[in-house]
mmCIF file with all atom_site columns, C-alpha atoms in Angstrom:
data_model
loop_
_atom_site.group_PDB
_atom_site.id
_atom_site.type_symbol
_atom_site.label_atom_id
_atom_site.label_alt_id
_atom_site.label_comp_id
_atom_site.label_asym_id
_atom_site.label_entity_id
_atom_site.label_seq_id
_atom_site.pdbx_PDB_ins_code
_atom_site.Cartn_x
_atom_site.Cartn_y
_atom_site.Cartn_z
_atom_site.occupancy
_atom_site.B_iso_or_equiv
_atom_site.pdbx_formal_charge
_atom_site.auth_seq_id
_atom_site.auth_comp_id
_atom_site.auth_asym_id
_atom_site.auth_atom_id
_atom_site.pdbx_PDB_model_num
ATOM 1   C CA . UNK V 1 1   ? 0.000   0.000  0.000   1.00 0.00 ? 936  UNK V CA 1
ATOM 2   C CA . UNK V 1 2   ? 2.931   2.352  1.100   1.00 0.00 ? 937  UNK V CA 1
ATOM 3   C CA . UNK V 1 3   ? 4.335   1.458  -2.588  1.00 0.00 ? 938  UNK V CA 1
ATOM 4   C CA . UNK V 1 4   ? 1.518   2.497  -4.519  1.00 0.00 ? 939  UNK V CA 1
ATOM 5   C CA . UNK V 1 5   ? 0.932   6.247  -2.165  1.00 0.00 ? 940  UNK V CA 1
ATOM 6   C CA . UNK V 1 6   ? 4.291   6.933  -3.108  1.00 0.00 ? 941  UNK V CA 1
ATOM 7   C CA . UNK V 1 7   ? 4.015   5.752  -6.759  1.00 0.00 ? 942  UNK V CA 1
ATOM 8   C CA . UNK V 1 8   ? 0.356   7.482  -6.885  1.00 0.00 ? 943  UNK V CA 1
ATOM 9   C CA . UNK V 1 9   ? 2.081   10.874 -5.716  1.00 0.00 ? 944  UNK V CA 1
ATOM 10  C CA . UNK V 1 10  ? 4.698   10.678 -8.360  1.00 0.00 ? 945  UNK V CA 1
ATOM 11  C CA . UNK V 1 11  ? 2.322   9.628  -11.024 1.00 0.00 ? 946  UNK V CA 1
ATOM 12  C CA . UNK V 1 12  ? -0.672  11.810 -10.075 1.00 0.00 ? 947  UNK V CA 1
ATOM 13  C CA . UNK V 1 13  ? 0.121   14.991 -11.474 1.00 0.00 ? 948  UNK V CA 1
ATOM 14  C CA . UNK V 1 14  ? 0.945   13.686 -15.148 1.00 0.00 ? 949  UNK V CA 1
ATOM 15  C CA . UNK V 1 15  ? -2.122  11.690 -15.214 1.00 0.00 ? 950  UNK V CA 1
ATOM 16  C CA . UNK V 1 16  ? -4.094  14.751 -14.426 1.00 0.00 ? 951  UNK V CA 1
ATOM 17  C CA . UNK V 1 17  ? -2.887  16.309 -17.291 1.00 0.00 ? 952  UNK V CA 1
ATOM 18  C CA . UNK V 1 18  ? -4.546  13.210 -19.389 1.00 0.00 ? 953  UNK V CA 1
ATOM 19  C CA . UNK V 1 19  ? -7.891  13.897 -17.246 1.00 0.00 ? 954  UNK V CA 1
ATOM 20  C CA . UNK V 1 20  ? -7.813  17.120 -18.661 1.00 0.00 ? 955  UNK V CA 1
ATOM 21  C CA . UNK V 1 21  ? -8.239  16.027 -22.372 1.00 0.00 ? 956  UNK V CA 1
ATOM 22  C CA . UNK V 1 22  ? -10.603 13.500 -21.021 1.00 0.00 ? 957  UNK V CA 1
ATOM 23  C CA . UNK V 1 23  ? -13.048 15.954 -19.634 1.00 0.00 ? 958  UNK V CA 1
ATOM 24  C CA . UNK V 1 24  ? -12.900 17.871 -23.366 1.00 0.00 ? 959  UNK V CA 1
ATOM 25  C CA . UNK V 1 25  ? -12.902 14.695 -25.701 1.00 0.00 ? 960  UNK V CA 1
ATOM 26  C CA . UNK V 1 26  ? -15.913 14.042 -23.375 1.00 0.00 ? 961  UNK V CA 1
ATOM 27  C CA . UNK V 1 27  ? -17.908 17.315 -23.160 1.00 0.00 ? 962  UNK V CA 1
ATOM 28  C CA . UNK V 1 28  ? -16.906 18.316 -26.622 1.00 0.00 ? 963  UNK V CA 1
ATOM 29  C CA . UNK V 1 29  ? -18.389 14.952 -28.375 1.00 0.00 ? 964  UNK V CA 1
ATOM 30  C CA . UNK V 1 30  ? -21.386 15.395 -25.634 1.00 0.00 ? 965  UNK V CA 1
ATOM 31  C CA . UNK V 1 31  ? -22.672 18.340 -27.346 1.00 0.00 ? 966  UNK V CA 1
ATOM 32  C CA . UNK V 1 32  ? -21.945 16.984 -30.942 1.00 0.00 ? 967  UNK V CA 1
ATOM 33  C CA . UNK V 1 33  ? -24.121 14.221 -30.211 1.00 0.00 ? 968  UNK V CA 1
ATOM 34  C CA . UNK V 1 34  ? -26.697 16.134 -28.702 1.00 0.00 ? 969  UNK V CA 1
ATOM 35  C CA . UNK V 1 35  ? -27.067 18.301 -31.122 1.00 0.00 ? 970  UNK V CA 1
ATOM 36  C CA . UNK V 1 36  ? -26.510 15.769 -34.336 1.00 0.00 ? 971  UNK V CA 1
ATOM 37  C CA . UNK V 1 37  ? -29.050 13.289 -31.991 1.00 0.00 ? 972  UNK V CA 1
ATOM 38  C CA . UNK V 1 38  ? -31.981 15.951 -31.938 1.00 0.00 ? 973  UNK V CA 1
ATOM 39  C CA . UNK V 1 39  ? -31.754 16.519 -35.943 1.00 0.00 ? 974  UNK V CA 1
ATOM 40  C CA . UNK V 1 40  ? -31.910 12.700 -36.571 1.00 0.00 ? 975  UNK V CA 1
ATOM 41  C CA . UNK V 1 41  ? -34.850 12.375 -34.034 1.00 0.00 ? 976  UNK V CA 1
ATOM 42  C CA . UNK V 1 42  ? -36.652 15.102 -35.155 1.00 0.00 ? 977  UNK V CA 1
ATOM 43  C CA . UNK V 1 43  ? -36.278 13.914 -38.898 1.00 0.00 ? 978  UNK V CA 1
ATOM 44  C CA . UNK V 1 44  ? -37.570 10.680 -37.331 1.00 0.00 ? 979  UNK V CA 1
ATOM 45  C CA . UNK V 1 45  ? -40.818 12.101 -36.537 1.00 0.00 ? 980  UNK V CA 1
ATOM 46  C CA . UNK V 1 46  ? -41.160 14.542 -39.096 1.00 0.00 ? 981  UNK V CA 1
ATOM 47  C CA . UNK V 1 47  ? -43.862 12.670 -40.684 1.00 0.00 ? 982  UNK V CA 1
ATOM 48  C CA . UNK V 1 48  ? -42.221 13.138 -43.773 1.00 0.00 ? 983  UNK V CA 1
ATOM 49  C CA . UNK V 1 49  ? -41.444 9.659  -45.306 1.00 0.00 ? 984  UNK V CA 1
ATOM 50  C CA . UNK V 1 50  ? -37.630 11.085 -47.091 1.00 0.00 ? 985  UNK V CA 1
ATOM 51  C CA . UNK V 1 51  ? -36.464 12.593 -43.978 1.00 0.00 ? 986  UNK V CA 1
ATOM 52  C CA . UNK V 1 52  ? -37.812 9.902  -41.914 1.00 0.00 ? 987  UNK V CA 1
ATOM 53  C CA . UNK V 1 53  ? -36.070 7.014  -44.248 1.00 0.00 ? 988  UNK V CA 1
ATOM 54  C CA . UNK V 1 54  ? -32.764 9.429  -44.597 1.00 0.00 ? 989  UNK V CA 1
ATOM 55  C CA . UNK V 1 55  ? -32.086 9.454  -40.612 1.00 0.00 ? 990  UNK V CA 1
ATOM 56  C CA . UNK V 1 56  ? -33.039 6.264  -40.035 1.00 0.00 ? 991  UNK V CA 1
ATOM 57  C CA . UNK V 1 57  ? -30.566 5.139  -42.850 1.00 0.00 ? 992  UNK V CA 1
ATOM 58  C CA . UNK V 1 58  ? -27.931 7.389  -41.016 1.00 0.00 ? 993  UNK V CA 1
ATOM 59  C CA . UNK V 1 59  ? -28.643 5.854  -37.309 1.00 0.00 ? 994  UNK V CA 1
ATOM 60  C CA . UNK V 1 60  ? -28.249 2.204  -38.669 1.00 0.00 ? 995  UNK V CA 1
ATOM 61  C CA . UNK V 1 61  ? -24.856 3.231  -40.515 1.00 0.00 ? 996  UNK V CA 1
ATOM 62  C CA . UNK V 1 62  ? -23.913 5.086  -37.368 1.00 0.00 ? 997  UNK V CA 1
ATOM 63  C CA . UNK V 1 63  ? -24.618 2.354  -35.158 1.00 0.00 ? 998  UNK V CA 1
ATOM 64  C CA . UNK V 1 64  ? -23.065 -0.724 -37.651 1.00 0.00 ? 999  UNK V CA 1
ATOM 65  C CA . UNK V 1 65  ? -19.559 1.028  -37.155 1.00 0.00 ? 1000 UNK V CA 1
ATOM 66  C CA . UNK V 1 66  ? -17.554 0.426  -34.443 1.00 0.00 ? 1001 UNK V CA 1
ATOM 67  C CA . UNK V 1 67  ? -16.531 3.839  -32.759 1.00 0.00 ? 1002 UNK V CA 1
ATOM 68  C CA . UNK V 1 68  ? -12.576 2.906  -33.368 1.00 0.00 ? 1003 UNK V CA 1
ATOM 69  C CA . UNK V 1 69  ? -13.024 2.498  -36.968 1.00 0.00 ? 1004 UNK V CA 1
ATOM 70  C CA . UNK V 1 70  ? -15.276 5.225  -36.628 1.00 0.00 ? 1005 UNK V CA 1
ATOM 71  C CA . UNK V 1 71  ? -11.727 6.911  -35.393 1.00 0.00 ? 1006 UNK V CA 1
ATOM 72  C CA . UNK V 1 72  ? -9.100  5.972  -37.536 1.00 0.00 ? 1007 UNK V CA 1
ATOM 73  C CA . UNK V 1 73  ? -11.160 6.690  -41.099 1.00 0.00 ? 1008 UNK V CA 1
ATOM 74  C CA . UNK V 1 74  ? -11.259 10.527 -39.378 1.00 0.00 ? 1009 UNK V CA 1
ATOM 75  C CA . UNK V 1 75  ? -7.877  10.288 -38.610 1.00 0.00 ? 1010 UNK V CA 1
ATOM 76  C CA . UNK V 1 76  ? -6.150  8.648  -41.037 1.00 0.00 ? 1011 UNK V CA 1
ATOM 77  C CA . UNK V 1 77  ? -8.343  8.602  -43.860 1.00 0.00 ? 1012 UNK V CA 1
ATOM 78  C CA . UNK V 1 78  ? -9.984  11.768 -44.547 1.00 0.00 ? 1013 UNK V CA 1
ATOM 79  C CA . UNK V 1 79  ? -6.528  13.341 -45.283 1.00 0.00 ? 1014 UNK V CA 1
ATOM 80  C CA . UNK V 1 80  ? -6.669  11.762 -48.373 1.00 0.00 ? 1015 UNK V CA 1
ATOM 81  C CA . UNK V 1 81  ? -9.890  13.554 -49.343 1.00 0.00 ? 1016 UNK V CA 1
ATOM 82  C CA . UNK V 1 82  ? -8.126  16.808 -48.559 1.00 0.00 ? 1017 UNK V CA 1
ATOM 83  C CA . UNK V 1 83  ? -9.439  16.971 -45.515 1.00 0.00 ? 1018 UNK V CA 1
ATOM 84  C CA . UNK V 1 84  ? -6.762  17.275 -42.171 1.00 0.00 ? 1019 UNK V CA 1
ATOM 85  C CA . UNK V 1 85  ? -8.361  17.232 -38.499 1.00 0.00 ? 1020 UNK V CA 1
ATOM 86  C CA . UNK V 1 86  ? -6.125  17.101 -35.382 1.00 0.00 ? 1021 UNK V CA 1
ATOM 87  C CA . UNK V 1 87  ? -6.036  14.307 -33.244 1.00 0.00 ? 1022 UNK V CA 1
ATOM 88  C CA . UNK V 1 88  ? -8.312  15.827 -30.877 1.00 0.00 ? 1023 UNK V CA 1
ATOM 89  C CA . UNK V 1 89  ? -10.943 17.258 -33.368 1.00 0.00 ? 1024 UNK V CA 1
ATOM 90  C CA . UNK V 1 90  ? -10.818 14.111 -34.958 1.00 0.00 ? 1025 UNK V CA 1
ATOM 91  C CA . UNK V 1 91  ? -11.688 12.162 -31.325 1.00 0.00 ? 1026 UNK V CA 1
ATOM 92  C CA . UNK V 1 92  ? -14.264 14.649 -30.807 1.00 0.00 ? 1027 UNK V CA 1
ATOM 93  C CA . UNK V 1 93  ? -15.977 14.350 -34.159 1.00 0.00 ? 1028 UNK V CA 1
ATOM 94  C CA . UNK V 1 94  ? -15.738 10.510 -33.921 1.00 0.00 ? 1029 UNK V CA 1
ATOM 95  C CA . UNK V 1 95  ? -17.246 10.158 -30.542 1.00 0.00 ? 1030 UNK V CA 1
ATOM 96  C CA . UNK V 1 96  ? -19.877 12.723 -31.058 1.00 0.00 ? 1031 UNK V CA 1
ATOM 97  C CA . UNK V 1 97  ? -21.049 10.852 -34.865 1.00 0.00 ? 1032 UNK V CA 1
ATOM 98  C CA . UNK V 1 98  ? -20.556 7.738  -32.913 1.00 0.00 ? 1033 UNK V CA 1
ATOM 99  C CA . UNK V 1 99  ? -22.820 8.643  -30.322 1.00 0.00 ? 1034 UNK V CA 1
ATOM 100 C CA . UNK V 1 100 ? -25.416 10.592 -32.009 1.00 0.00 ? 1035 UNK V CA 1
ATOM 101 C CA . UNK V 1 101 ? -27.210 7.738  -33.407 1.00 0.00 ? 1036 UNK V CA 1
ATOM 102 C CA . UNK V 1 102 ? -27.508 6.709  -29.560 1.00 0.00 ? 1037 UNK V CA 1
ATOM 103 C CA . UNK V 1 103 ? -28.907 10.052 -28.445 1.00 0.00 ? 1038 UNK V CA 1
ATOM 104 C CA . UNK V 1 104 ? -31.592 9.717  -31.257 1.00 0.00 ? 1039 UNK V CA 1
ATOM 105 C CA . UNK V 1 105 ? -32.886 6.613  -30.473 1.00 0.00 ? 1040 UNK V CA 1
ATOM 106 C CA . UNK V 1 106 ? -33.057 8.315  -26.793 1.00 0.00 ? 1041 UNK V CA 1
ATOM 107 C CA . UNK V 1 107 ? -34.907 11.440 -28.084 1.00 0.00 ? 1042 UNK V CA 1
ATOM 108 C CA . UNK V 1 108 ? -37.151 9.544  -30.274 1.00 0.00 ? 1043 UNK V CA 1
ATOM 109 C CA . UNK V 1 109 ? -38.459 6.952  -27.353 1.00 0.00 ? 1044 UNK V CA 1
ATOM 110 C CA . UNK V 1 110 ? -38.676 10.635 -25.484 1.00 0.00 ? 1045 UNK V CA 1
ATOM 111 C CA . UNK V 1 111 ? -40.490 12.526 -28.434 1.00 0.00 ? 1046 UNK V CA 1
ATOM 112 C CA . UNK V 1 112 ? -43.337 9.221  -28.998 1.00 0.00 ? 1047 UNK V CA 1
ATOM 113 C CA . UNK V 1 113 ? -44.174 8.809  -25.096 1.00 0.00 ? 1048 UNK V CA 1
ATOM 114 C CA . UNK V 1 114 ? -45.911 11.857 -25.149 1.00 0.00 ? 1049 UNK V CA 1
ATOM 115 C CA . UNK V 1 115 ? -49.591 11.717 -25.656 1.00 0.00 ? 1050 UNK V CA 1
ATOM 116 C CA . UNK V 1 116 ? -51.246 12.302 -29.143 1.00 0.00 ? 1051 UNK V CA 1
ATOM 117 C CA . UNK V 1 117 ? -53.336 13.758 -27.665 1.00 0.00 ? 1052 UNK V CA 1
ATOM 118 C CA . UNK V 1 118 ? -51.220 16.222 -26.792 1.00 0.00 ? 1053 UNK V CA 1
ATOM 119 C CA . UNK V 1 119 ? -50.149 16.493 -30.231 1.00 0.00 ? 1054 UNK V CA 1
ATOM 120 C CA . UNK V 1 120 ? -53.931 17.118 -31.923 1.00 0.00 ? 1055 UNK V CA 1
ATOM 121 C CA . UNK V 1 121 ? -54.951 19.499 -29.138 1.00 0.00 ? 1056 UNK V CA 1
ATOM 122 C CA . UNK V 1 122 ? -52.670 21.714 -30.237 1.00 0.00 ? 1057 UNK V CA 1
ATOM 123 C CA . UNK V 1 123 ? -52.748 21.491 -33.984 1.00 0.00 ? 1058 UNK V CA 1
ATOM 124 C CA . UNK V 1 124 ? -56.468 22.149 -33.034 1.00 0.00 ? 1059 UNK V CA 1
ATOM 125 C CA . UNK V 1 125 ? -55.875 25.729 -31.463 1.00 0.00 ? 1060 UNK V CA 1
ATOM 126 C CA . UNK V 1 126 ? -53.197 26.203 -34.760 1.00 0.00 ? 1061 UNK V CA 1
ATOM 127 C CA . UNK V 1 127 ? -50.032 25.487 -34.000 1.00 0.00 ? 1062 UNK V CA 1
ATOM 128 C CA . UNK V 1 128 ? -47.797 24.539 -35.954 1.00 0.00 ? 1063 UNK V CA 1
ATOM 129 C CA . UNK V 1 129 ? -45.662 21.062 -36.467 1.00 0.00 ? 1064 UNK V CA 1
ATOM 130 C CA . UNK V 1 130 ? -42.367 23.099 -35.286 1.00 0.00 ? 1065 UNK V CA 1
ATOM 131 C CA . UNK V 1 131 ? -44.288 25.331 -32.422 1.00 0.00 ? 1066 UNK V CA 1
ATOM 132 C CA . UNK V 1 132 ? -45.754 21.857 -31.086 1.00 0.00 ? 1067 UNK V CA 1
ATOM 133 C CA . UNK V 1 133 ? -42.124 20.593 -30.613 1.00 0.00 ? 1068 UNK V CA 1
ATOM 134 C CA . UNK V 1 134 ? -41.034 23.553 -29.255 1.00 0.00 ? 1069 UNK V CA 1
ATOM 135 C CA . UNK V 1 135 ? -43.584 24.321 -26.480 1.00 0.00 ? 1070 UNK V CA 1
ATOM 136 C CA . UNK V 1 136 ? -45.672 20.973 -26.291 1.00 0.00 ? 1071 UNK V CA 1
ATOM 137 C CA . UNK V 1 137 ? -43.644 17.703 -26.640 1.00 0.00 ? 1072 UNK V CA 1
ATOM 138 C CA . UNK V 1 138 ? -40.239 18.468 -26.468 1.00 0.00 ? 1073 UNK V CA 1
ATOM 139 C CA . UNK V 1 139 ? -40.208 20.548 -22.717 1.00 0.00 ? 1074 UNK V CA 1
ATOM 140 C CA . UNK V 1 140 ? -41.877 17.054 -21.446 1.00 0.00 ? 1075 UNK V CA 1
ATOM 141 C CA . UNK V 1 141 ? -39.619 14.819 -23.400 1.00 0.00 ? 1076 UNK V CA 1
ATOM 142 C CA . UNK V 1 142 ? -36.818 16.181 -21.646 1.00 0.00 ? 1077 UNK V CA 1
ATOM 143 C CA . UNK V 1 143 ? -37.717 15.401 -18.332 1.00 0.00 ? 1078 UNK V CA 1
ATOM 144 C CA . UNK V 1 144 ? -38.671 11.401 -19.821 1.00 0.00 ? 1079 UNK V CA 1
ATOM 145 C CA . UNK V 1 145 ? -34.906 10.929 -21.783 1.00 0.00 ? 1080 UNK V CA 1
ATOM 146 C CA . UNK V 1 146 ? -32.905 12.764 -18.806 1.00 0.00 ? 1081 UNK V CA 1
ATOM 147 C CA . UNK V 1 147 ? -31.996 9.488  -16.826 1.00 0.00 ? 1082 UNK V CA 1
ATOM 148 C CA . UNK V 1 148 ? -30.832 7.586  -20.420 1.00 0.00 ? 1083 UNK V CA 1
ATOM 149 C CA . UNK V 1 149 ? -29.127 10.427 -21.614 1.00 0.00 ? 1084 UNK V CA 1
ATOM 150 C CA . UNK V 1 150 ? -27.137 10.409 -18.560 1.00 0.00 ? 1085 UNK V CA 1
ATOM 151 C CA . UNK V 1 151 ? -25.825 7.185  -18.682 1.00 0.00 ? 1086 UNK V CA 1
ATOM 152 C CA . UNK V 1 152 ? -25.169 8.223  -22.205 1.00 0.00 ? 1087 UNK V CA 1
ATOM 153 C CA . UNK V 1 153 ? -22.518 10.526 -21.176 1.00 0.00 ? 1088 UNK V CA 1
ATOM 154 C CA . UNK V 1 154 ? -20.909 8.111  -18.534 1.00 0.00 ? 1089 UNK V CA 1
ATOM 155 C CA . UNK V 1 155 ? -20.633 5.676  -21.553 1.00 0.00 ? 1090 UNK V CA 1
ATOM 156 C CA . UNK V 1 156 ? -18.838 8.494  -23.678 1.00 0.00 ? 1091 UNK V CA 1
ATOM 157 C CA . UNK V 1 157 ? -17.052 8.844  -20.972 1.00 0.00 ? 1092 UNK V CA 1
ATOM 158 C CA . UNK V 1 158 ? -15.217 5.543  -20.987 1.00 0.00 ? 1093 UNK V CA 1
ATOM 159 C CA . UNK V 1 159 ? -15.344 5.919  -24.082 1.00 0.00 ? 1094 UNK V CA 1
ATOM 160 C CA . UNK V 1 160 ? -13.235 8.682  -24.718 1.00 0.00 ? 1095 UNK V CA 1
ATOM 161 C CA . UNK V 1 161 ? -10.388 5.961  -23.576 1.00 0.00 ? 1096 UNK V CA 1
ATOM 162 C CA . UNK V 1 162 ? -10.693 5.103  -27.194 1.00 0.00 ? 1097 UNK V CA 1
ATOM 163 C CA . UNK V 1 163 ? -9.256  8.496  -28.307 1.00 0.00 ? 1098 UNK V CA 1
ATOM 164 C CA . UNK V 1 164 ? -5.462  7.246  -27.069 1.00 0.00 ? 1099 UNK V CA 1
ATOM 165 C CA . UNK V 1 165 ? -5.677  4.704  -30.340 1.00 0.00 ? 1100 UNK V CA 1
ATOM 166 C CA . UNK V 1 166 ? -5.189  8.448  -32.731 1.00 0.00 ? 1101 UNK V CA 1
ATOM 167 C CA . UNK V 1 167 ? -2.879  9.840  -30.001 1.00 0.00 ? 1102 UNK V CA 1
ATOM 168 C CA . UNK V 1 168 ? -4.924  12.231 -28.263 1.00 0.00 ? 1103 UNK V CA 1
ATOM 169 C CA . UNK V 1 169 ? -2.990  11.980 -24.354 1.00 0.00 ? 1104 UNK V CA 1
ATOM 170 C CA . UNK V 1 170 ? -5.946  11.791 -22.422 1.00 0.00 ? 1105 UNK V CA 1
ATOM 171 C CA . UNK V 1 171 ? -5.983  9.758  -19.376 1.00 0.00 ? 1106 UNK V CA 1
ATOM 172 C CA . UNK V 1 172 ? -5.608  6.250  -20.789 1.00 0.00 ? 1107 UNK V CA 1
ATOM 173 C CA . UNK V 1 173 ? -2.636  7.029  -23.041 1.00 0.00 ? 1108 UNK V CA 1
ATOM 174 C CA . UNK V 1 174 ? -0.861  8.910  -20.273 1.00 0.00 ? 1109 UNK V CA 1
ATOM 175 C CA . UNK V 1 175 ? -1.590  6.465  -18.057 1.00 0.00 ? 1110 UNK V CA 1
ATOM 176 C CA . UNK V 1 176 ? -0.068  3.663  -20.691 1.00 0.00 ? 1111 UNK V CA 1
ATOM 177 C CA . UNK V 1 177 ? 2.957   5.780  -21.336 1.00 0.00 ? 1112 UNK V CA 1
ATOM 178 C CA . UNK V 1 178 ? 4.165   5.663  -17.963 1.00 0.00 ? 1113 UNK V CA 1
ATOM 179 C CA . UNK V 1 179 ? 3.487   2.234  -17.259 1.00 0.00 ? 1114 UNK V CA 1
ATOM 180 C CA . UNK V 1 180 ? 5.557   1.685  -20.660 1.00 0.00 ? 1115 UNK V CA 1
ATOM 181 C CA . UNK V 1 181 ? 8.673   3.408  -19.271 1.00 0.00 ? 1116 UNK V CA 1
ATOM 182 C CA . UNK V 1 182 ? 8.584   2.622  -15.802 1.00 0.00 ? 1117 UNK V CA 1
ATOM 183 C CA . UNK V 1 183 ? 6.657   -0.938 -16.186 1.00 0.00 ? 1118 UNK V CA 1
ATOM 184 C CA . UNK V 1 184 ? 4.524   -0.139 -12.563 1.00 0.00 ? 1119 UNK V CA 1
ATOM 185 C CA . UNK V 1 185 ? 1.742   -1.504 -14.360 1.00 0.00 ? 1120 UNK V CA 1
ATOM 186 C CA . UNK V 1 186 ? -0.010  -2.347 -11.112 1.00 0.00 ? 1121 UNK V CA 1
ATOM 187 C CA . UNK V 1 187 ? 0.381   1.000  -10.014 1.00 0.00 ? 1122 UNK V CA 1
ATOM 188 C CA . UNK V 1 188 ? -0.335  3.120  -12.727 1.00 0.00 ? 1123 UNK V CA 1
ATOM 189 C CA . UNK V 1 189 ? -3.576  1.339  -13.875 1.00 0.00 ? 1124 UNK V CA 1
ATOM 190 C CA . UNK V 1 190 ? -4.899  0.831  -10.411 1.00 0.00 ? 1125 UNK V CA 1
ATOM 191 C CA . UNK V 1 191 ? -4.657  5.157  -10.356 1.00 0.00 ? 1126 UNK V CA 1
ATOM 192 C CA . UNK V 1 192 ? -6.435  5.190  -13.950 1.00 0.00 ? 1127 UNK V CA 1
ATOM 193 C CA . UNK V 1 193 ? -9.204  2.916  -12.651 1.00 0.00 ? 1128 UNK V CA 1
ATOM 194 C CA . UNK V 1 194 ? -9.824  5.184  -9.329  1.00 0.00 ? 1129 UNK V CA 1
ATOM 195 C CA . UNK V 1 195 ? -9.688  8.178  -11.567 1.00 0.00 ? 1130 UNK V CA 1
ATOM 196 C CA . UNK V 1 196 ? -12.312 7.074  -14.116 1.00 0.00 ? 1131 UNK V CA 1
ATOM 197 C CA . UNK V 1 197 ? -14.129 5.943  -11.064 1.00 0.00 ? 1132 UNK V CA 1
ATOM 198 C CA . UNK V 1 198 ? -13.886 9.496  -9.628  1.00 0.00 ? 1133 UNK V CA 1
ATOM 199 C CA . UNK V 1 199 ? -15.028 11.023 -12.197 1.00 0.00 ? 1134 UNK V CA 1
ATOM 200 C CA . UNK V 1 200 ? -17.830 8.556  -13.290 1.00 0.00 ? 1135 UNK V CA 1
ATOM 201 C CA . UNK V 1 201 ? -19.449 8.505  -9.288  1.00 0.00 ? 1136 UNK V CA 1
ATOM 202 C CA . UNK V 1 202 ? -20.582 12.014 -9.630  1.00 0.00 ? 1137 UNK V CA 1
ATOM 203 C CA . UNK V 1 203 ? -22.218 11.111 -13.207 1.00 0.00 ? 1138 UNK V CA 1
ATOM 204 C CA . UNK V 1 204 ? -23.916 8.084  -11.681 1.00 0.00 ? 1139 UNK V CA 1
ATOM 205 C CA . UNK V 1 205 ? -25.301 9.511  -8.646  1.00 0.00 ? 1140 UNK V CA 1
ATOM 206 C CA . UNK V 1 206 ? -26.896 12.117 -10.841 1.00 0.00 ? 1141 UNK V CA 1
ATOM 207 C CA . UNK V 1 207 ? -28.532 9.381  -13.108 1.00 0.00 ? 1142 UNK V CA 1
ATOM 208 C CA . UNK V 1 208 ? -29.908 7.559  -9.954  1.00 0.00 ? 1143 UNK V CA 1
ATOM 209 C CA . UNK V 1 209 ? -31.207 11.269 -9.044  1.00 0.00 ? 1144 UNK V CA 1
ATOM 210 C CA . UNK V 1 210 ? -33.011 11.995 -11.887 1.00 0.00 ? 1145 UNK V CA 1
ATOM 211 C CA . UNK V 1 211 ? -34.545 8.625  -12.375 1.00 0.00 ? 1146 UNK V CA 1
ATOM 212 C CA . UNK V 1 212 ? -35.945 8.640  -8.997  1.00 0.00 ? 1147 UNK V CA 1
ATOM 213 C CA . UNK V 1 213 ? -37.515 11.252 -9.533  1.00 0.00 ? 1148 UNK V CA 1
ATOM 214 C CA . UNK V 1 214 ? -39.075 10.512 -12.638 1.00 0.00 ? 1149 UNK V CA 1
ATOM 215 C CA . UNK V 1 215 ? -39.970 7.063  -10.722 1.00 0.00 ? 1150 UNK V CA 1
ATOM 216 C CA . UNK V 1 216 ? -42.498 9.549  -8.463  1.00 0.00 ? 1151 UNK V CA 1
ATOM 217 C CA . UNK V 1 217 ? -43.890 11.404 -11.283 1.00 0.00 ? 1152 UNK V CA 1
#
């Protein structure tokens, strides 16, 4: 125990520096996803068959790649179309595409649990598709997807580990460089464990929050 305190202490502050890029890959592909989720979801429901057919096509695509492949073509691929991203705009990207087709699934159960009813009563007093959204379904859908969408973002969380495979030096990939020079494996993973588990807590007490809550509504 005394071994890994002192290793911990030496190790600490570089590994912080990875939990840094951890916390952006993570917010930064967060609101991509968001965002790029809410289009596909609200394309879903549009009534209109092409947009309909056009994000569904996109969230089975999405969802057939694996987010590392997902990665690499960004990374390694797109330059050849001209296009050059940095490592870190390319985890961001990645993650957030990934991701989206996840959030839309999660906005779309949201979106449908609402009442018709809901729906006619206010095409009845004349409002229109977008205005329904905006003031009817979607300010009640939000309180219904909160608890999924949460353990959405303790997934992409995790999942930003997955970054380190197009260099980005978040926490995994510091933590895998110094175990590399120093070979404390023991040590040095232990510390990434407890710090993805320190940072993931937080995340899952919140989820248990909200869907409490929504368990006394």
């Amino acid at each position: 125990m005394q071994k890994f305190l002192s290793d911990a202490t030496e190790f600490f502050p570089i590994l912080l520096q990875g939990v840094g890029l951890t916390v952006v890959v993570t917010l930064g592909s967060l609101v991509l996803s968001t965002i790029l989720g809410m289009v596909w979801a609200l394309m879903r429901v549009s009534g209109f068959r092409v947009a309909s057919a056009i994000s569904a096509g996109l969230i089975n695509l999405i969802r057939g790649i694996p987010i590392i492949v997902m990665l690499f073509y960004l990374y390694f691929v797109m330059p050849d179309f001209g296009i050059t991203l940095s490592a870190l705009q390319a985890a961001i990207l990645g993650l957030g595409i990934a991701y989206s087709a996840y959030q839309a699934e999660n906005f779309r159960a949201g979106i449908e649990a609402i009442d018709k009813g809901q729906v006619e009563a206010a095409q009845a007093i004349g409002m229109g598709w977008w205005l329904t959204m905006r003031r009817v379904i979607l300010p009640q859908a939000f309180r219904i997807v909160l608890p999924p969408y949460g353990n959405i973002m303790i997934m992409m969380l995790k999942d930003s580990s997955q970054a380190s495979t197009i260099t980005v030096a978040e926490l995994a990939l510091q933590g895998k460089l110094i175990a590399s020079s120093t070979f404390k494996n023991t040590s040095v993973f232990t510390l990434v464990a407890l710090m993805y588990l320190t940072m993931s807590i937080p995340l899952i007490l919140l989820v248990r929050h909200f869907e409490k809550r929504a368990g006394h509504k």
